[in-house]
C-alpha cells in the first residue's frame, strides 16, 4: 500500500474515532490536497500539525483507534528521507 493510500485510510479512521467537525474539516482538506499533490509526506505533516492543534484546542481525548491512526499519520509525515527528520520540528512544535 502506498503512503498516499495509507494516509487517506489513517485520516478516515481518525475522523471516525473523534467525531469532531474540526477534525472532519482537516481530513477533507487533506483529501482534496492529496488529489492535487503527489507528496504524501508533506500533506501528512500539515494534517498532523493541524490535528494536534485541534486536539489541544478542543480538549479531545483519543481512544486506541485514534491513537493508532495518529501514529500512522506521524510515521508518514516523518518518511521524507534523510532530511525529512529535520523538518519534523515544523510539524510537531506548534505551540
mmCIF file of C-alpha atoms in Angstrom:
data_model
loop_
_atom_site.group_PDB
_atom_site.id
_atom_site.type_symbol
_atom_site.label_atom_id
_atom_site.label_comp_id
_atom_site.label_asym_id
_atom_site.label_seq_id
_atom_site.Cartn_x
_atom_site.Cartn_y
_atom_site.Cartn_z
ATOM 1 C CA UNK A 1 0.000 0.000 0.000
ATOM 2 C CA UNK A 2 1.369 3.402 -0.914
ATOM 3 C CA UNK A 3 1.894 6.195 1.607
ATOM 4 C CA UNK A 4 -0.894 8.151 -0.037
ATOM 5 C CA UNK A 5 -3.447 5.352 0.405
ATOM 6 C CA UNK A 6 -2.235 4.647 3.925
ATOM 7 C CA UNK A 7 -2.584 8.338 4.821
ATOM 8 C CA UNK A 8 -6.150 8.508 3.494
ATOM 9 C CA UNK A 9 -7.144 5.409 5.474
ATOM 10 C CA UNK A 10 -5.488 6.704 8.652
ATOM 11 C CA UNK A 11 -7.206 10.071 8.327
ATOM 12 C CA UNK A 12 -10.587 8.396 7.824
ATOM 13 C CA UNK A 13 -10.053 6.163 10.879
ATOM 14 C CA UNK A 14 -9.016 9.192 12.962
ATOM 15 C CA UNK A 15 -12.047 11.230 11.878
ATOM 16 C CA UNK A 16 -14.405 8.332 12.578
ATOM 17 C CA UNK A 17 -12.914 7.819 16.048
ATOM 18 C CA UNK A 18 -13.019 11.517 17.018
ATOM 19 C CA UNK A 19 -16.408 12.624 15.643
ATOM 20 C CA UNK A 20 -15.406 16.306 15.626
ATOM 21 C CA UNK A 21 -16.272 18.928 12.989
ATOM 22 C CA UNK A 22 -12.804 20.493 13.019
ATOM 23 C CA UNK A 23 -11.166 17.097 12.592
ATOM 24 C CA UNK A 24 -13.540 16.300 9.708
ATOM 25 C CA UNK A 25 -12.664 19.633 8.084
ATOM 26 C CA UNK A 26 -8.938 18.882 8.344
ATOM 27 C CA UNK A 27 -9.441 15.395 6.889
ATOM 28 C CA UNK A 28 -11.488 16.767 3.984
ATOM 29 C CA UNK A 29 -8.925 19.498 3.194
ATOM 30 C CA UNK A 30 -6.108 16.955 3.275
ATOM 31 C CA UNK A 31 -8.021 14.611 0.949
ATOM 32 C CA UNK A 32 -8.519 17.441 -1.556
ATOM 33 C CA UNK A 33 -4.840 18.409 -1.317
ATOM 34 C CA UNK A 34 -3.751 14.800 -1.825
ATOM 35 C CA UNK A 35 -5.637 14.678 -5.113
ATOM 36 C CA UNK A 36 -3.637 17.693 -6.345
ATOM 37 C CA UNK A 37 -0.286 16.917 -4.729
ATOM 38 C CA UNK A 38 1.699 13.690 -5.004
ATOM 39 C CA UNK A 39 3.793 14.409 -1.902
ATOM 40 C CA UNK A 40 2.038 12.388 0.803
ATOM 41 C CA UNK A 41 4.697 13.222 3.404
ATOM 42 C CA UNK A 42 4.121 16.959 3.009
ATOM 43 C CA UNK A 43 0.346 16.560 3.326
ATOM 44 C CA UNK A 44 0.799 14.249 6.315
ATOM 45 C CA UNK A 45 2.934 16.881 8.043
ATOM 46 C CA UNK A 46 0.264 19.512 7.513
ATOM 47 C CA UNK A 47 -2.505 17.170 8.696
ATOM 48 C CA UNK A 48 -0.523 16.005 11.731
ATOM 49 C CA UNK A 49 0.176 19.582 12.792
ATOM 50 C CA UNK A 50 -3.436 20.664 12.278
ATOM 51 C CA UNK A 51 -4.874 17.625 14.076
ATOM 52 C CA UNK A 52 -2.618 18.245 17.064
ATOM 53 C CA UNK A 53 -3.748 21.872 17.193
ATOM 54 C CA UNK A 54 -7.375 20.742 17.071
ATOM 55 C CA UNK A 55 -6.882 18.157 19.810
ATOM 56 C CA UNK A 56 -5.295 20.784 22.040
ATOM 57 C CA UNK A 57 -7.940 23.432 21.377
ATOM 58 C CA UNK A 58 -10.932 21.083 21.602
ATOM 59 C CA UNK A 59 -9.565 19.024 24.539
ATOM 60 C CA UNK A 60 -10.126 15.803 22.612
ATOM 61 C CA UNK A 61 -9.441 12.516 24.352
ATOM 62 C CA UNK A 62 -8.281 9.805 21.971
ATOM 63 C CA UNK A 63 -9.246 6.173 22.066
ATOM 64 C CA UNK A 64 -6.874 3.415 20.943
ATOM 65 C CA UNK A 65 -8.042 3.517 17.320
ATOM 66 C CA UNK A 66 -7.468 7.279 17.089
ATOM 67 C CA UNK A 67 -4.023 6.936 18.693
ATOM 68 C CA UNK A 68 -3.063 4.247 16.193
ATOM 69 C CA UNK A 69 -4.292 6.358 13.275
ATOM 70 C CA UNK A 70 -2.397 9.415 14.555
ATOM 71 C CA UNK A 71 0.770 7.324 14.922
ATOM 72 C CA UNK A 72 0.383 6.211 11.295
ATOM 73 C CA UNK A 73 -0.027 9.828 10.158
ATOM 74 C CA UNK A 74 3.101 10.786 12.107
ATOM 75 C CA UNK A 75 5.060 7.876 10.578
ATOM 76 C CA UNK A 76 4.123 9.026 7.066
ATOM 77 C CA UNK A 77 4.932 12.646 7.937
ATOM 78 C CA UNK A 78 8.432 11.626 9.011
ATOM 79 C CA UNK A 79 9.085 9.416 5.978
ATOM 80 C CA UNK A 80 10.533 12.168 3.822
ATOM 81 C CA UNK A 81 14.004 10.633 3.522
ATOM 82 C CA UNK A 82 17.213 11.559 5.306
ATOM 83 C CA UNK A 83 16.399 15.255 5.583
ATOM 84 C CA UNK A 84 12.759 14.651 6.480
ATOM 85 C CA UNK A 85 13.584 14.295 10.149
ATOM 86 C CA UNK A 86 14.970 17.811 10.262
ATOM 87 C CA UNK A 87 11.586 19.210 9.263
ATOM 88 C CA UNK A 88 9.813 17.261 11.998
ATOM 89 C CA UNK A 89 10.176 20.259 14.296
ATOM 90 C CA UNK A 90 7.894 22.241 11.992
ATOM 91 C CA UNK A 91 5.193 19.577 12.274
ATOM 92 C CA UNK A 92 5.336 18.891 15.988
ATOM 93 C CA UNK A 93 6.375 22.092 17.751
ATOM 94 C CA UNK A 94 3.329 24.183 17.013
ATOM 95 C CA UNK A 95 2.669 25.587 20.405
#
